Amino acid sequence: MAGELPQSVIKRIIRQIGLQCAAKGQSVSETLVAFMVKAVVLDPRNDFSVDRILTENDTRDLIQLCVTRLLDTTNPSLSTIKMQVYFDMNYANRDELLSEQERVLEGKLAPVVRAITESGPRVQDEMENVYQKIVTYVLLRSGLGSPTDIEAVREVTAALQSVFPQAEMITFILLSKKDKEERLKDLAMLVTGIRLYNKQRQKGGSGIDDLPDILNEAIPSATRTLDERLNSCQLLAHRYTALLESMQEEPRRYSQLSFLKLREALFNVRQYEAFLCILQSNAIASAQEVESLNVQFKAAVMVLKNTVEDKTSIESKEVFPLFMELSKLWTSFQDEMLLLNFLTNMADNLQQFVEIQSQLFPEEMLKSLLEGVTVKSDEERIAETMGTRVNASDFKNQEWLFPETTDNFDELLIQYHGFCAHSIGVKGITLLGNPAVGILKHKGKYYVFSSKQAAYNFAQDPDKFIQLNIEKAKKNAELIQLLELHHQFEYLVPHAQVRNANRGSMKPTPKRESGTQTDTHILPPTIVTSYEWNEWELRRKAIKLANLRRKLTHAMQTDLSHMRRENFTQVYLPKDVGTQTKRDNSSNVPKPQIFLKGLRGGSSPTTHMVTVDLTRPLDET
C-alpha cells in the first residue's frame, strides 16, 4: 500500500506523475498530485489492496491512473479536488493572515532597521543621513505614502522633528539595539497619529487614502457579490438534488444522462457553497469590525481636538498616548482593507473551479430535464419535516437529543458537515439534515437526518451506514473534505493531515527535535571509604595493625582521683533589660511685675517714691 512505502518512493511517484502531466501540457502542483494519488489508492475499483506492498506493475498502473484523471478536464470530481487543494493552500483565517502580513512587513523593513540600529555616526553629516533613514522607516512602517513622494516626506519630517528633533540623535545612538527598535516603532506610531490628526484638520495628509469611506463602500459591495454567488450556487445544488432524486425514481426517463457526472457536479457545488459560506462569515465579521472602528476613530479624533485646540503648549505625556491610539486604530483599518482584498481574491479565484458546470449542464439542458420535477430548496425541505420528530422511546439503546432537552444544542459538532447521515451512503446525494427531527448520539458523535424515516433507518444499524458512507468517500475522494472525514483516512496516507476542523487537505507530518536523559546513578551511592587499591598502602595498614597487637592499655587511680566525678553547672543566659532613670519635666515661674510710684514728683518739694510689687505667688502658677 502507498501508505507503507518509504517517503522516497512516494516522492518519486509524485515527481513522475508531474513530469508526465507537464509533457502533455498540463501543469499540476505536487500537493494536487499527492491528493490524486490518495484518491486513486482509496478507490476500491482500482484494486489497490491495503494488505500488500505496491509492486512495479502496481506503481506503473497507479501513475497511469493518476495522469489520466489529472488530464480529464471534463471531470467535476477533479475540479472539486483542485478547489479543495487551492483553498487549503491559500486560505488563512484572520489571525494567520495578519501575522503573516506583519512578518512580511518586518522582512521588508529589516534592511532599513539594521542600517539605523547598527550605525554609529560621529559627525553631523552621518547623523543627518541616519535621520533621513528614520524618516524613510516611518513612511514605510505606516504605509501612508511613498518615500518618493516629496510632499509626504516633508510631512513626515516635520512631524518627526516635533517629537524627535535631530538634537536627540546623540541620545538615540547610545541606546541598545533592542531599545532603538522599540523607539523606532514608537516614533512611527507618533508620526502617523500626528499626520492623521492633521488630515482630519485638513492641514496635510498627502498620500493618505480615506480608508473608512473606502471600506464603507467596498464591504457592502463584496458582501452582495458573495450573496449573489452563494444564491446561484445553492439554486444549482437544489436543481441537481431534485434531478438526482428524479433519476432514481424514473431511471428510464434520463437514460442518456450520466448519474455519476451529475452527482460529482452536486459535490462540486456543495463544496463551493461551503467555501463561500466561510468567506461570507469572514466578510460579515469584517463589516462589524469596521463599524466599531469608525465609532472609535471618530471618538479618538474628538478627544484629540478637545485636548490640543486653543492651547499654546501641552505636555507630551498627555497628548502622545492619544496620537498613538489614533495610529493603532488606523492600522486596524489597514488590516480590514487587507482582509477584504484577500476575501475578494479568494472568491474570484474559486469561480474557476465551478465553470465546468455550465459546460456539462447548460441552462437550457437543465430546464428541459427539470420539466415536471419539483425543485425544493434546503429551507423548504427542512420546513416539511419540522412537524415530525423521532420518538426516543422507540430506541432503548440509542440516545437522541432535542432542542428543548439539550444545552447548547446549536453548538453540537454535527458529523458530515450537517448533511443527512443516511442519504449519503444510500442515495449518494447530500441532503441537508434537520436537527429538529432529532440528533442521534452514537459513540460520542452526533448525526442529523433529512427525515424521520431516514433517522429510523440509520438508527437500526448505525455502524453499517457509517461504513457505507466511508465506502462512498473512497469512491469519491472529494467527499473526504466535504464531509470532514479526515480522521477516517489519516492512517492510509501518513503525510496527509488536516490543518484544523474547518479546513485541511494535506500537510506534512509535523516534526520536532526531542531528547531523553537517564540518571547516572539510579541506586544510592555505595562508596566504601576504606577501600584502597594501592598494595603498599594496604601493607602499611597491616603493619600498623600488627604493631597495635603488642600494645597494652594501662589505667590507675590515686587517692585524690578515685572519688572524682564529672560535674555540671547551669546558669541563666543573659537577657536584654531596659530601665528608665529620669523623666523630662518643666515648670513655669511667674514674671516679676514691680511698679514704682512718685518718681515724677509732685507739688511738695520732696519726692515720695512708693514701690508696688504685683508679682503673683509661686503657688498660684
XYZ file of C-alpha atoms in Angstrom, residues 234 238 376-384 386 432:
13
model
C -27.421 26.956 -3.833
C -31.170 22.312 -5.355
C -37.100 22.161 -3.381
C -34.665 24.369 -1.544
C -32.936 23.300 1.653
C -35.203 25.603 3.639
C -38.325 24.067 2.090
C -37.129 20.536 2.827
C -36.456 21.469 6.449
C -39.877 23.170 6.734
C -41.576 19.979 5.520
C -40.419 20.447 11.153
C -29.146 18.958 4.452
